[in-house]
Structures are given as structure tokens and as C-alpha cells.
mmCIF file of C-alpha atoms and ligand atoms in Angstrom:
data_model
loop_
_atom_site.group_PDB
_atom_site.id
_atom_site.type_symbol
_atom_site.label_atom_id
_atom_site.label_comp_id
_atom_site.label_asym_id
_atom_site.label_seq_id
_atom_site.Cartn_x
_atom_site.Cartn_y
_atom_site.Cartn_z
ATOM 1 C CA MET A 1 -26.272 -9.414 15.383
ATOM 2 C CA SER A 2 -22.913 -10.607 13.938
ATOM 3 C CA LYS A 3 -19.722 -8.965 15.153
ATOM 4 C CA THR A 4 -18.140 -6.503 12.652
ATOM 5 C CA THR A 5 -14.646 -7.748 11.665
ATOM 6 C CA ALA A 6 -12.000 -5.929 9.840
ATOM 7 C CA ALA A 7 -11.071 -7.126 6.459
ATOM 8 C CA ILE A 8 -8.404 -6.043 3.775
ATOM 9 C CA THR A 9 -10.457 -5.186 0.823
ATOM 10 C CA ALA A 10 -7.566 -3.796 -1.561
ATOM 11 C CA VAL A 11 -3.846 -3.838 -1.816
ATOM 12 C CA GLY A 12 -1.249 -1.921 -3.812
ATOM 13 C CA GLY A 13 2.616 -1.998 -4.086
ATOM 14 C CA TYR A 14 5.540 -0.099 -5.514
ATOM 15 C CA VAL A 15 9.337 -0.597 -5.823
ATOM 16 C CA PRO A 16 11.624 1.940 -7.061
ATOM 17 C CA LYS A 17 13.021 1.338 -10.700
ATOM 18 C CA PHE A 18 16.766 1.102 -9.827
ATOM 19 C CA VAL A 19 17.852 -2.685 -9.459
ATOM 20 C CA MET A 20 20.903 -3.147 -7.284
ATOM 21 C CA THR A 21 22.324 -6.540 -7.945
ATOM 22 C CA ASN A 22 24.550 -8.819 -5.954
ATOM 23 C CA ASN A 23 27.316 -8.199 -8.584
ATOM 24 C CA MET A 24 26.967 -4.519 -8.142
ATOM 25 C CA LEU A 25 27.592 -4.967 -4.341
ATOM 26 C CA GLU A 26 30.742 -6.978 -5.159
ATOM 27 C CA GLU A 27 32.142 -3.873 -6.546
ATOM 28 C CA MET A 28 31.281 -1.985 -3.332
ATOM 29 C CA VAL A 29 32.254 -4.497 -0.610
ATOM 30 C CA ASP A 30 34.083 -7.699 0.018
ATOM 31 C CA THR A 31 31.169 -10.121 -0.785
ATOM 32 C CA ASN A 32 30.012 -12.293 -3.451
ATOM 33 C CA ASP A 33 26.817 -13.411 -5.133
ATOM 34 C CA GLU A 34 27.085 -16.913 -4.005
ATOM 35 C CA TRP A 35 27.408 -16.016 -0.294
ATOM 36 C CA ILE A 36 24.590 -13.593 -0.504
ATOM 37 C CA VAL A 37 22.264 -15.979 -2.219
ATOM 38 C CA SER A 38 22.951 -19.028 0.070
ATOM 39 C CA ARG A 39 23.014 -17.061 3.288
ATOM 40 C CA THR A 40 20.088 -14.962 2.548
ATOM 41 C CA GLY A 41 18.148 -15.917 -0.571
ATOM 42 C CA ILE A 42 18.578 -12.384 -1.887
ATOM 43 C CA LYS A 43 19.447 -11.934 -5.631
ATOM 44 C CA GLU A 44 18.815 -8.133 -5.999
ATOM 45 C CA ARG A 45 16.931 -5.394 -4.239
ATOM 46 C CA ARG A 46 15.607 -2.009 -5.227
ATOM 47 C CA VAL A 47 17.076 1.480 -4.417
ATOM 48 C CA LEU A 48 15.279 4.685 -4.737
ATOM 49 C CA LYS A 49 17.610 7.214 -6.685
ATOM 50 C CA PRO A 50 17.204 10.995 -6.299
ATOM 51 C CA GLU A 51 16.499 11.140 -10.026
ATOM 52 C CA GLU A 52 13.293 9.140 -9.732
ATOM 53 C CA GLY A 53 12.033 10.533 -6.208
ATOM 54 C CA GLU A 54 12.983 11.277 -2.796
ATOM 55 C CA GLY A 55 11.916 10.084 0.772
ATOM 56 C CA THR A 56 9.900 7.323 2.010
ATOM 57 C CA SER A 57 6.841 9.325 1.116
ATOM 58 C CA TYR A 58 7.526 9.009 -2.521
ATOM 59 C CA LEU A 59 7.189 5.207 -2.240
ATOM 60 C CA ALA A 60 4.155 5.420 0.063
ATOM 61 C CA ILE A 61 2.388 7.705 -2.315
ATOM 62 C CA LYS A 62 2.857 5.384 -5.447
ATOM 63 C CA ALA A 63 1.909 2.319 -3.367
ATOM 64 C CA ALA A 64 -1.426 4.251 -2.238
ATOM 65 C CA GLU A 65 -1.984 5.478 -5.901
ATOM 66 C CA ASP A 66 -1.635 1.919 -7.073
ATOM 67 C CA LEU A 67 -4.348 0.764 -4.464
ATOM 68 C CA ILE A 68 -6.747 3.590 -5.104
ATOM 69 C CA GLN A 69 -6.481 3.078 -8.923
ATOM 70 C CA LYS A 70 -7.101 -0.736 -8.728
ATOM 71 C CA LYS A 71 -9.864 -0.434 -6.298
ATOM 72 C CA ASN A 72 -11.226 2.715 -7.906
ATOM 73 C CA ILE A 73 -12.144 4.533 -4.651
ATOM 74 C CA ASP A 74 -12.382 8.090 -3.987
ATOM 75 C CA PRO A 75 -9.621 9.184 -1.679
ATOM 76 C CA LYS A 76 -11.901 11.585 0.021
ATOM 77 C CA GLU A 77 -13.677 8.610 1.708
ATOM 78 C CA ILE A 78 -10.561 7.521 3.475
ATOM 79 C CA ASP A 79 -10.927 8.206 7.278
ATOM 80 C CA LEU A 80 -7.285 7.483 8.433
ATOM 81 C CA VAL A 81 -3.927 7.015 6.780
ATOM 82 C CA ILE A 82 -1.262 5.105 8.831
ATOM 83 C CA ILE A 83 2.375 4.941 7.524
ATOM 84 C CA ALA A 84 4.159 2.007 9.068
ATOM 85 C CA THR A 85 7.941 3.041 8.629
ATOM 86 C CA ALA A 86 11.417 3.114 10.323
ATOM 87 C CA THR A 87 12.649 5.717 7.869
ATOM 88 C CA PRO A 88 10.160 8.670 8.030
ATOM 89 C CA ASP A 89 10.850 11.547 5.665
ATOM 90 C CA SER A 90 12.281 13.595 8.801
ATOM 91 C CA MET A 91 11.682 13.609 12.353
ATOM 92 C CA VAL A 92 8.777 15.436 13.923
ATOM 93 C CA ALA A 93 6.462 16.361 11.056
ATOM 94 C CA SER A 94 4.288 13.319 10.330
ATOM 95 C CA THR A 95 5.175 11.563 6.986
ATOM 96 C CA ALA A 96 1.704 10.195 6.811
ATOM 97 C CA ALA A 97 0.004 13.712 6.942
ATOM 98 C CA PHE A 98 1.960 14.759 3.771
ATOM 99 C CA VAL A 99 1.200 11.294 2.027
ATOM 100 C CA ALA A 100 -2.521 11.755 2.779
ATOM 101 C CA SER A 101 -2.733 15.146 1.416
ATOM 102 C CA GLU A 102 -0.660 14.226 -1.620
ATOM 103 C CA ILE A 103 -3.102 11.309 -2.618
ATOM 104 C CA GLY A 104 -6.111 13.311 -2.027
ATOM 105 C CA ALA A 105 -7.363 11.828 1.176
ATOM 106 C CA VAL A 106 -8.144 15.317 2.396
ATOM 107 C CA ASN A 107 -10.672 14.130 4.933
ATOM 108 C CA ALA A 108 -8.373 11.688 6.653
ATOM 109 C CA PHE A 109 -6.309 12.176 9.706
ATOM 110 C CA ALA A 110 -2.724 10.641 9.563
ATOM 111 C CA TYR A 111 0.105 9.427 11.473
ATOM 112 C CA ASP A 112 3.124 7.273 11.667
ATOM 113 C CA LEU A 113 3.747 4.080 13.449
ATOM 114 C CA LEU A 114 7.141 2.799 14.129
ATOM 115 C CA ALA A 115 8.030 -0.666 15.161
ATOM 116 C CA ALA A 116 10.976 -1.521 13.050
ATOM 117 C CA CYS A 117 10.273 -4.633 10.870
ATOM 118 C CA SER A 118 7.086 -5.432 12.739
ATOM 119 C CA SER A 119 5.560 -1.622 11.884
ATOM 120 C CA PHE A 120 3.156 -3.068 9.171
ATOM 121 C CA LEU A 121 2.226 -6.211 11.488
ATOM 122 C CA PHE A 122 1.501 -3.945 14.438
ATOM 123 C CA GLY A 123 -0.356 -1.439 12.085
ATOM 124 C CA MET A 124 -2.720 -4.207 11.046
ATOM 125 C CA SER A 125 -3.665 -4.489 14.599
ATOM 126 C CA THR A 126 -4.164 -0.739 14.900
ATOM 127 C CA ALA A 127 -6.086 -0.425 11.778
ATOM 128 C CA ALA A 128 -8.370 -3.376 12.547
ATOM 129 C CA SER A 129 -9.204 -1.920 15.962
ATOM 130 C CA TYR A 130 -10.286 1.199 14.466
ATOM 131 C CA ILE A 131 -12.737 -0.735 12.104
ATOM 132 C CA GLU A 132 -13.940 -3.210 14.618
ATOM 133 C CA SER A 133 -14.910 -0.511 17.153
ATOM 134 C CA GLY A 134 -16.982 1.040 14.381
ATOM 135 C CA ARG A 135 -15.242 4.402 14.590
ATOM 136 C CA TYR A 136 -13.918 4.477 11.140
ATOM 137 C CA LYS A 137 -15.012 2.697 7.753
ATOM 138 C CA LYS A 138 -11.800 2.977 5.553
ATOM 139 C CA VAL A 139 -8.355 2.802 7.017
ATOM 140 C CA LEU A 140 -5.431 2.948 4.628
ATOM 141 C CA LEU A 141 -2.479 1.370 6.197
ATOM 142 C CA ILE A 142 0.895 1.723 4.192
ATOM 143 C CA GLY A 143 4.233 0.139 4.917
ATOM 144 C CA ALA A 144 6.980 2.002 3.452
ATOM 145 C CA ASP A 145 10.820 2.251 3.880
ATOM 146 C CA LYS A 146 13.619 3.911 2.079
ATOM 147 C CA MET A 147 16.312 1.824 3.757
ATOM 148 C CA SER A 148 19.035 2.995 1.341
ATOM 149 C CA SER A 149 18.877 6.294 3.379
ATOM 150 C CA ILE A 150 20.217 4.663 6.533
ATOM 151 C CA ILE A 151 22.456 2.041 4.963
ATOM 152 C CA ASP A 152 26.212 2.129 5.089
ATOM 153 C CA TYR A 153 27.386 0.874 1.611
ATOM 154 C CA THR A 154 30.769 0.218 3.057
ATOM 155 C CA ASP A 155 29.267 -2.407 5.662
ATOM 156 C CA ARG A 156 28.877 -5.775 4.096
ATOM 157 C CA THR A 157 26.755 -7.018 6.943
ATOM 158 C CA THR A 158 23.989 -4.729 6.454
ATOM 159 C CA CYS A 159 24.172 -3.444 2.780
ATOM 160 C CA ILE A 160 23.422 -6.695 1.025
ATOM 161 C CA ILE A 161 20.242 -7.414 2.945
ATOM 162 C CA PHE A 162 17.969 -4.231 2.779
ATOM 163 C CA GLY A 163 16.148 -2.534 -0.298
ATOM 164 C CA ASP A 164 13.600 0.130 -0.675
ATOM 165 C CA GLY A 165 9.653 -0.449 -1.099
ATOM 166 C CA ALA A 166 6.267 0.078 -0.113
ATOM 167 C CA GLY A 167 2.959 -1.574 -0.055
ATOM 168 C CA ALA A 168 -0.666 -0.520 0.954
ATOM 169 C CA ALA A 169 -3.720 -2.298 2.385
ATOM 170 C CA LEU A 170 -7.225 -0.786 2.815
ATOM 171 C CA PHE A 171 -9.231 -2.123 5.776
ATOM 172 C CA GLU A 172 -12.902 -2.012 5.967
ATOM 173 C CA PRO A 173 -15.803 -3.582 7.924
ATOM 174 C CA ASN A 174 -16.989 -7.033 7.108
ATOM 175 C CA GLU A 175 -20.078 -8.822 8.317
ATOM 176 C CA GLU A 176 -19.363 -12.165 7.072
ATOM 177 C CA GLY A 177 -16.668 -12.860 9.708
ATOM 178 C CA LEU A 178 -13.769 -12.473 7.225
ATOM 179 C CA GLY A 179 -10.661 -10.338 7.930
ATOM 180 C CA LEU A 180 -8.483 -10.226 10.975
ATOM 181 C CA GLN A 181 -9.334 -13.214 13.417
ATOM 182 C CA ASP A 182 -6.633 -13.376 15.953
ATOM 183 C CA GLU A 183 -3.061 -11.684 16.822
ATOM 184 C CA TYR A 184 -0.218 -12.413 19.109
ATOM 185 C CA LEU A 185 2.097 -9.480 19.290
ATOM 186 C CA ARG A 186 5.245 -9.232 21.465
ATOM 187 C CA SER A 187 8.283 -7.027 22.199
ATOM 188 C CA ASP A 188 11.386 -7.186 24.186
ATOM 189 C CA GLY A 189 13.278 -3.991 24.744
ATOM 190 C CA THR A 190 16.544 -5.926 25.871
ATOM 191 C CA GLY A 191 17.121 -6.387 22.054
ATOM 192 C CA ARG A 192 17.597 -2.973 21.147
ATOM 193 C CA GLN A 193 21.421 -3.182 21.416
ATOM 194 C CA PHE A 194 21.663 -5.729 18.638
ATOM 195 C CA LEU A 195 19.682 -4.051 15.752
ATOM 196 C CA GLY A 196 19.164 -0.249 15.270
ATOM 197 C CA MET A 197 20.626 3.222 14.523
ATOM 198 C CA ASP A 198 22.633 4.742 17.352
ATOM 199 C CA ALA A 199 22.400 8.541 16.591
ATOM 200 C CA GLY A 200 19.780 10.923 15.225
ATOM 201 C CA GLY A 201 17.254 10.385 17.892
ATOM 202 C CA SER A 202 16.951 12.028 21.447
ATOM 203 C CA LEU A 203 19.448 9.589 22.977
ATOM 204 C CA MET A 204 22.285 10.709 20.715
ATOM 205 C CA PRO A 205 21.616 13.826 18.680
ATOM 206 C CA ALA A 206 23.599 14.499 15.494
ATOM 207 C CA THR A 207 27.014 15.959 15.939
ATOM 208 C CA GLU A 208 30.227 16.089 13.936
ATOM 209 C CA GLU A 209 31.426 13.155 15.926
ATOM 210 C CA THR A 210 28.280 10.913 15.116
ATOM 211 C CA VAL A 211 28.605 11.658 11.430
ATOM 212 C CA LYS A 212 32.237 10.898 11.466
ATOM 213 C CA ASN A 213 31.739 7.679 13.335
ATOM 214 C CA ARG A 214 29.077 6.493 10.956
ATOM 215 C CA LYS A 215 26.442 6.555 13.745
ATOM 216 C CA HIS A 216 23.449 7.517 11.506
ATOM 217 C CA PHE A 217 23.613 4.223 9.679
ATOM 218 C CA ILE A 218 21.906 0.951 10.823
ATOM 219 C CA TYR A 219 23.778 -1.708 12.477
ATOM 220 C CA GLN A 220 23.008 -5.251 13.413
ATOM 221 C CA GLU A 221 24.681 -8.313 15.073
ATOM 222 C CA GLY A 222 23.394 -10.478 12.500
ATOM 223 C CA LYS A 223 24.074 -13.698 14.221
ATOM 224 C CA THR A 224 22.224 -12.754 17.415
ATOM 225 C CA VAL A 225 19.291 -11.199 15.546
ATOM 226 C CA PHE A 226 19.022 -14.303 13.407
ATOM 227 C CA LYS A 227 18.937 -16.590 16.328
ATOM 228 C CA PHE A 228 16.050 -14.521 18.084
ATOM 229 C CA ALA A 229 14.299 -14.150 14.774
ATOM 230 C CA VAL A 230 14.258 -17.969 14.051
ATOM 231 C CA SER A 231 13.081 -19.013 17.324
ATOM 232 C CA ASN A 232 10.520 -16.195 18.080
ATOM 233 C CA MET A 233 8.787 -16.092 14.444
ATOM 234 C CA ALA A 234 8.231 -19.897 14.604
ATOM 235 C CA ASP A 235 6.906 -19.831 18.183
ATOM 236 C CA VAL A 236 4.404 -17.053 17.393
ATOM 237 C CA ALA A 237 3.131 -18.566 14.153
ATOM 238 C CA GLU A 238 2.819 -21.875 15.902
ATOM 239 C CA ARG A 239 1.043 -20.449 18.904
ATOM 240 C CA ILE A 240 -1.485 -18.582 16.533
ATOM 241 C CA MET A 241 -2.168 -21.872 14.696
ATOM 242 C CA GLN A 242 -2.637 -23.842 17.977
ATOM 243 C CA ARG A 243 -5.076 -21.346 19.660
ATOM 244 C CA ASN A 244 -7.079 -21.231 16.409
ATOM 245 C CA ASN A 245 -7.238 -24.997 16.017
ATOM 246 C CA LEU A 246 -5.510 -24.617 12.761
ATOM 247 C CA GLU A 247 -3.725 -27.670 11.089
ATOM 248 C CA ASP A 248 -1.235 -27.141 8.499
ATOM 249 C CA THR A 249 -3.750 -28.137 5.844
ATOM 250 C CA ASP A 250 -5.928 -25.214 7.105
ATOM 251 C CA VAL A 251 -3.342 -22.709 6.558
ATOM 252 C CA SER A 252 -3.625 -21.413 2.881
ATOM 253 C CA TRP A 253 -0.631 -18.889 2.968
ATOM 254 C CA LEU A 254 2.164 -17.972 5.258
ATOM 255 C CA VAL A 255 2.992 -14.307 4.767
ATOM 256 C CA PRO A 256 6.372 -13.946 6.303
ATOM 257 C CA HIS A 257 8.604 -10.925 6.919
ATOM 258 C CA GLN A 258 11.276 -11.293 4.280
ATOM 259 C CA ALA A 259 14.556 -10.775 6.355
ATOM 260 C CA ASN A 260 16.325 -13.960 5.375
ATOM 261 C CA LYS A 261 15.136 -17.103 3.442
ATOM 262 C CA ARG A 262 16.526 -19.408 6.191
ATOM 263 C CA ILE A 263 14.474 -17.655 8.794
ATOM 264 C CA ILE A 264 11.295 -17.972 6.631
ATOM 265 C CA ASP A 265 11.990 -21.726 5.890
ATOM 266 C CA ALA A 266 12.531 -22.372 9.712
ATOM 267 C CA THR A 267 9.020 -20.626 10.450
ATOM 268 C CA ALA A 268 7.365 -22.745 7.617
ATOM 269 C CA ASN A 269 9.065 -25.989 8.848
ATOM 270 C CA ARG A 270 7.687 -25.498 12.447
ATOM 271 C CA MET A 271 4.213 -24.960 10.951
ATOM 272 C CA GLY A 272 4.565 -28.122 8.910
ATOM 273 C CA LEU A 273 3.712 -26.126 5.787
ATOM 274 C CA ASP A 274 4.545 -27.123 2.159
ATOM 275 C CA ASN A 275 6.752 -24.710 0.438
ATOM 276 C CA SER A 276 4.055 -23.943 -2.247
ATOM 277 C CA LYS A 277 2.115 -22.115 0.519
ATOM 278 C CA VAL A 278 4.868 -19.867 1.660
ATOM 279 C CA LEU A 279 5.032 -16.470 -0.085
ATOM 280 C CA MET A 280 8.478 -15.040 -0.896
ATOM 281 C CA ASN A 281 9.832 -12.218 -2.936
ATOM 282 C CA ILE A 282 12.917 -11.762 -0.895
ATOM 283 C CA GLU A 283 15.073 -12.697 -4.030
ATOM 284 C CA ARG A 284 13.820 -9.622 -5.892
ATOM 285 C CA TYR A 285 13.556 -6.992 -3.119
ATOM 286 C CA GLY A 286 15.716 -8.245 -0.124
ATOM 287 C CA ASN A 287 14.358 -6.865 3.257
ATOM 288 C CA THR A 288 12.267 -3.724 2.799
ATOM 289 C CA THR A 289 11.405 -3.549 6.567
ATOM 290 C CA SER A 290 7.877 -2.274 6.907
ATOM 291 C CA ALA A 291 7.110 -3.036 3.225
ATOM 292 C CA THR A 292 7.720 -6.758 3.206
ATOM 293 C CA LEU A 293 4.281 -7.963 4.188
ATOM 294 C CA PRO A 294 2.061 -5.553 2.058
ATOM 295 C CA LEU A 295 4.353 -6.104 -0.922
ATOM 296 C CA LEU A 296 3.700 -9.762 -0.763
ATOM 297 C CA LEU A 297 0.119 -9.118 -0.683
ATOM 298 C CA ALA A 298 0.440 -6.827 -3.852
ATOM 299 C CA ASP A 299 2.496 -9.328 -5.581
ATOM 300 C CA PHE A 300 0.477 -12.578 -4.856
ATOM 301 C CA GLU A 301 -3.020 -11.000 -4.747
ATOM 302 C CA SER A 302 -4.213 -12.968 -7.611
ATOM 303 C CA LYS A 303 -3.493 -16.138 -6.060
ATOM 304 C CA PHE A 304 -5.707 -15.560 -2.820
ATOM 305 C CA LYS A 305 -9.461 -16.712 -2.817
ATOM 306 C CA LYS A 306 -12.159 -15.481 -0.433
ATOM 307 C CA GLY A 307 -11.985 -17.257 2.548
ATOM 308 C CA ASP A 308 -8.275 -18.381 2.482
ATOM 309 C CA ASN A 309 -6.529 -18.467 5.750
ATOM 310 C CA LEU A 310 -3.395 -16.296 5.846
ATOM 311 C CA VAL A 311 -0.867 -16.294 8.629
ATOM 312 C CA PHE A 312 1.331 -13.390 8.913
ATOM 313 C CA ALA A 313 4.626 -13.466 10.976
ATOM 314 C CA ALA A 314 7.341 -10.773 11.506
ATOM 315 C CA PHE A 315 10.281 -10.158 13.626
ATOM 316 C CA GLY A 316 12.338 -6.857 13.721
ATOM 317 C CA GLY A 317 14.508 -4.350 15.777
ATOM 318 C CA GLY A 318 13.418 -3.556 19.439
ATOM 319 C CA PHE A 319 12.855 -6.463 19.411
ATOM 320 C CA THR A 320 9.485 -6.595 18.086
ATOM 321 C CA TRP A 321 7.534 -9.575 16.634
ATOM 322 C CA GLY A 322 4.370 -11.235 16.335
ATOM 323 C CA SER A 323 1.971 -13.211 14.263
ATOM 324 C CA ILE A 324 -1.675 -12.393 12.709
ATOM 325 C CA TYR A 325 -4.302 -14.728 11.510
ATOM 326 C CA LEU A 326 -6.513 -13.258 8.839
ATOM 327 C CA LYS A 327 -9.118 -14.413 6.424
ATOM 328 C CA TRP A 328 -8.911 -13.161 2.924
ATOM 329 C CA ALA A 329 -12.171 -11.314 1.946
ATOM 330 C CA TYR A 330 -12.139 -11.306 -1.755
HETATM 331 O O1 LIG B 401 14.514 -7.640 9.563
HETATM 332 C C1 LIG B 401 15.026 -7.481 10.694
HETATM 333 C C2 LIG B 401 15.700 -8.737 11.311
HETATM 334 N N1 LIG B 401 16.793 -8.982 10.815
HETATM 335 C C3 LIG B 401 17.018 -10.110 10.547
HETATM 336 O O2 LIG B 401 16.457 -11.008 10.802
HETATM 337 C C4 LIG B 401 18.503 -10.541 10.186
HETATM 338 C C5 LIG B 401 19.043 -11.697 10.822
HETATM 339 N N2 LIG B 401 20.558 -12.113 10.370
HETATM 340 C C6 LIG B 401 20.757 -12.745 9.201
HETATM 341 O O3 LIG B 401 20.043 -12.628 8.410
HETATM 342 C C7 LIG B 401 22.205 -13.181 9.085
HETATM 343 O O4 LIG B 401 22.666 -13.228 10.346
HETATM 344 C C8 LIG B 401 23.126 -12.394 8.059
HETATM 345 C C9 LIG B 401 22.582 -12.509 6.825
HETATM 346 C C10 LIG B 401 23.093 -10.865 8.578
HETATM 347 C C11 LIG B 401 24.668 -13.032 8.242
HETATM 348 O O5 LIG B 401 24.453 -14.419 8.015
HETATM 349 P P1 LIG B 401 25.233 -15.453 8.954
HETATM 350 O O6 LIG B 401 25.051 -16.669 8.322
HETATM 351 O O7 LIG B 401 24.643 -15.186 10.208
HETATM 352 O O8 LIG B 401 26.748 -14.958 8.889
HETATM 353 P P2 LIG B 401 27.696 -14.499 9.982
HETATM 354 O O9 LIG B 401 27.401 -13.087 10.574
HETATM 355 O O10 LIG B 401 27.779 -15.716 11.014
HETATM 356 O O11 LIG B 401 29.128 -14.575 9.184
HETATM 357 C C12 LIG B 401 29.731 -15.732 8.720
HETATM 358 C C13 LIG B 401 30.857 -15.241 7.895
HETATM 359 C C14 LIG B 401 31.817 -14.554 8.709
HETATM 360 O O12 LIG B 401 33.133 -14.893 8.296
HETATM 361 P P3 LIG B 401 33.968 -15.758 9.182
HETATM 362 O O13 LIG B 401 34.123 -15.143 10.637
HETATM 363 O O14 LIG B 401 33.260 -17.007 9.350
HETATM 364 O O15 LIG B 401 35.279 -15.851 8.441
HETATM 365 C C15 LIG B 401 31.498 -13.052 8.115
HETATM 366 O O16 LIG B 401 32.513 -12.159 8.284
HETATM 367 O O17 LIG B 401 30.554 -14.647 6.702
HETATM 368 C C16 LIG B 401 31.268 -13.507 6.688
HETATM 369 N N3 LIG B 401 30.389 -12.348 6.201
HETATM 370 C C17 LIG B 401 30.371 -12.127 4.703
HETATM 371 N N4 LIG B 401 31.048 -12.786 3.784
HETATM 372 C C18 LIG B 401 30.707 -12.430 2.586
HETATM 373 C C19 LIG B 401 29.491 -11.375 6.823
HETATM 374 N N5 LIG B 401 28.823 -10.754 5.700
HETATM 375 C C20 LIG B 401 29.522 -11.158 4.567
HETATM 376 C C21 LIG B 401 29.038 -10.717 3.377
HETATM 377 N N6 LIG B 401 29.924 -11.324 2.335
HETATM 378 N N7 LIG B 401 28.318 -9.799 2.996
#
């Protein structure tokens, strides 16, 4: 009997309507379009404005609805909804539970998964495990982040990078050996000092002081994070290739976290990949944290062919990082 694998059978995506260009940021902080484009590859990003909708759940619902409508599935058949996010609607109450109810997945259980920019990548492993074990048949994994809710728009080192967005992928059993093939996932807690948000958690609950000192915004030591990201993302992607005997010609697509074009280029270089195989939309969306990988899938879905070899790679706060090898199933 062949082993049941976990395949992605549908994808969806959503970005908010408001486009924040580099020129707009020039009005807010001491920066310029040339610096942002040459250092990051970002030209514009999306921001969710209250007049359109509120909370990460709004973005997640839109992405899920896009998937449900395209695949024409009955949401009542979904067994589990996982929301990969670093910006849940609120602490404590599960954002995923709300999203599941709103999209009509009334028979599903739901929870959030948080691993910074690696949330969706780690969520792929979680979703696939439920399918491979035979426990569930339809797992909806959504990567969604409203990064603008934790961005300090007076801090030029972070506000130029991040944007809002969401993407969704449905995992189902496959009997042809397609879907998730291998994963190499890592973390290193000594990295938490370099990228994170100081206040609002149990370590530093909100006080007047924390608000005054802008501790509820994300901060990062860009250079340090950059160095870790460049070497680690390339290392794990190379390792996944080696242990699955994949040559550069065997890889159809690199699906890399969209944090910085220079990090993506370095990873592709190490893998020996031609530019044409490297998926990128960073110029339009910036770094949408948990949404970068599924938004790439949604944007480039029409290019994929059944059996294509996709290598995912991500790096994020914590530190968390890793790579996944997946065979496209449709
Ligand atoms: O997704 C989670 C993981 N996150 C990442 O992977 C992000 C990793 N880090 C990065 O992408 C980059 O480090 C940044 C894009 C954040 C910064 O680029 P960099 O090339 O590392 O710049 P830097 O921090 O070394 O700064 C170079 C110069 C500095 O000026 P001096 O000291 O050379 O005079 C900065 O003050 O650029 C200055 N600078 C800016 N100038 C214009 C920093 N931010 C800006 C800005 N506009 N927005």
C-alpha cells in the first residue's frame, strides 16, 4: 500500500487595497526610494485601513474566501483551520476560531500558530502531519499578518520593510506521492534579542511607561538579523537539496520568505538557481511576515505544473527558520 502524503490542493490570497509607496514613506521618515529599493527590493506595500476592515482576521477571512470560491469547496468539510500569525486579533481568544466561524467552517476546530516569519513554514509541517497520520482530510492553513498594527511609522529601520497581507493553502491526502516530501526546521532562542516586540506579552505587560517608550512596536537589529538570515536560509535550502539528491535543474521553483531581495538572491545563488525559478513579489508587498509564502503560491499558481519540485525557505524572529521540499499536486 502506498503511503499517504499531504498535498496542497488549493490556494488563495488577499492584500488590502491601500498602497503605501516609498514616496509616501519619504514624507514620514528620513528615507528615500533609491535606498529602499537598492537595500531591500521593496517599491510598495499594502496597509489595512480601518475604513476597509480591521484586524488580522479580516485579511485571513478574505484569503480563505478566495480559496473556497476558487476550489468550490463546502467550508463545512474543513476539519481544521490553523492561522499562522505574529499579529493575532487579540491575546488569549483564538483568531483562528473566529475566522473558522466567519467562513462557515462550522465543523472545524481551530487554533493559532506563532513562529514569527516562519509561522507559515512551520504550519505546513503541522498541517501535513495531521493529513499523513490519517487523522483529518482537509486542513486549511492561513498565513496572515497585519504588520501595520505593530509598526512604528517614525522608525525608518522597520517601517519601510513590512506590509499587511494573507494567503491560504488547503492540505489534503494524496496517494500519488505528491505534496510534502521533506522538511528541515530549526530554531535558536538566543536570537530573540535581535528581532521582536518588547511589551504586551507576559514578560512585560502593558503600562503607561511601555506605551510612552514605544515598546509595543516591533524592533530589529537589521544588520545582525540580515547576517543570520542570509547564512541560515541558504544553509537549510542547500541541505534539503542535498539530502533529497536534488540538483539545481531538479528544482522547479524556490519559494523564499520575502524579507529582503538580497537575502533571497543569496539563497538562490547558493542553490545554483537561475533567477527565472525564484518567486518574488517583495517589490509589491514588502515583508508580510506569515503571509509571504502563501501569497507567492497564490500569485504564481498558474505557473506551477503537477509534479513540480518546490523548495520553500524562511527565516524569522526567535530565531526560527527552515526549508521544506514539496511536490506540486495539480
Ligand atoms: O523577516 C524577518 C527577518 N528580517 C529580515 O530578514 C530583515 C533583515 N535585515 C535587513 O533586511 C536589512 O538589514 C535592512 C533592510 C533592515 C537594513 O539594510 P542594511 O543594508 O543592513 O542597512 P544598515 O542597517 O547597515 O544601515 C546602513 C545605513 C545606515 O547609515 P550609516 O550608519 O551608514 O550612515 C543607516 O542609518 O543606512 C541607514 N538607514 C537608512 N537610510 C535610509 C537605515 N535605514 C534607512 C532607511 N533609509 N530606511
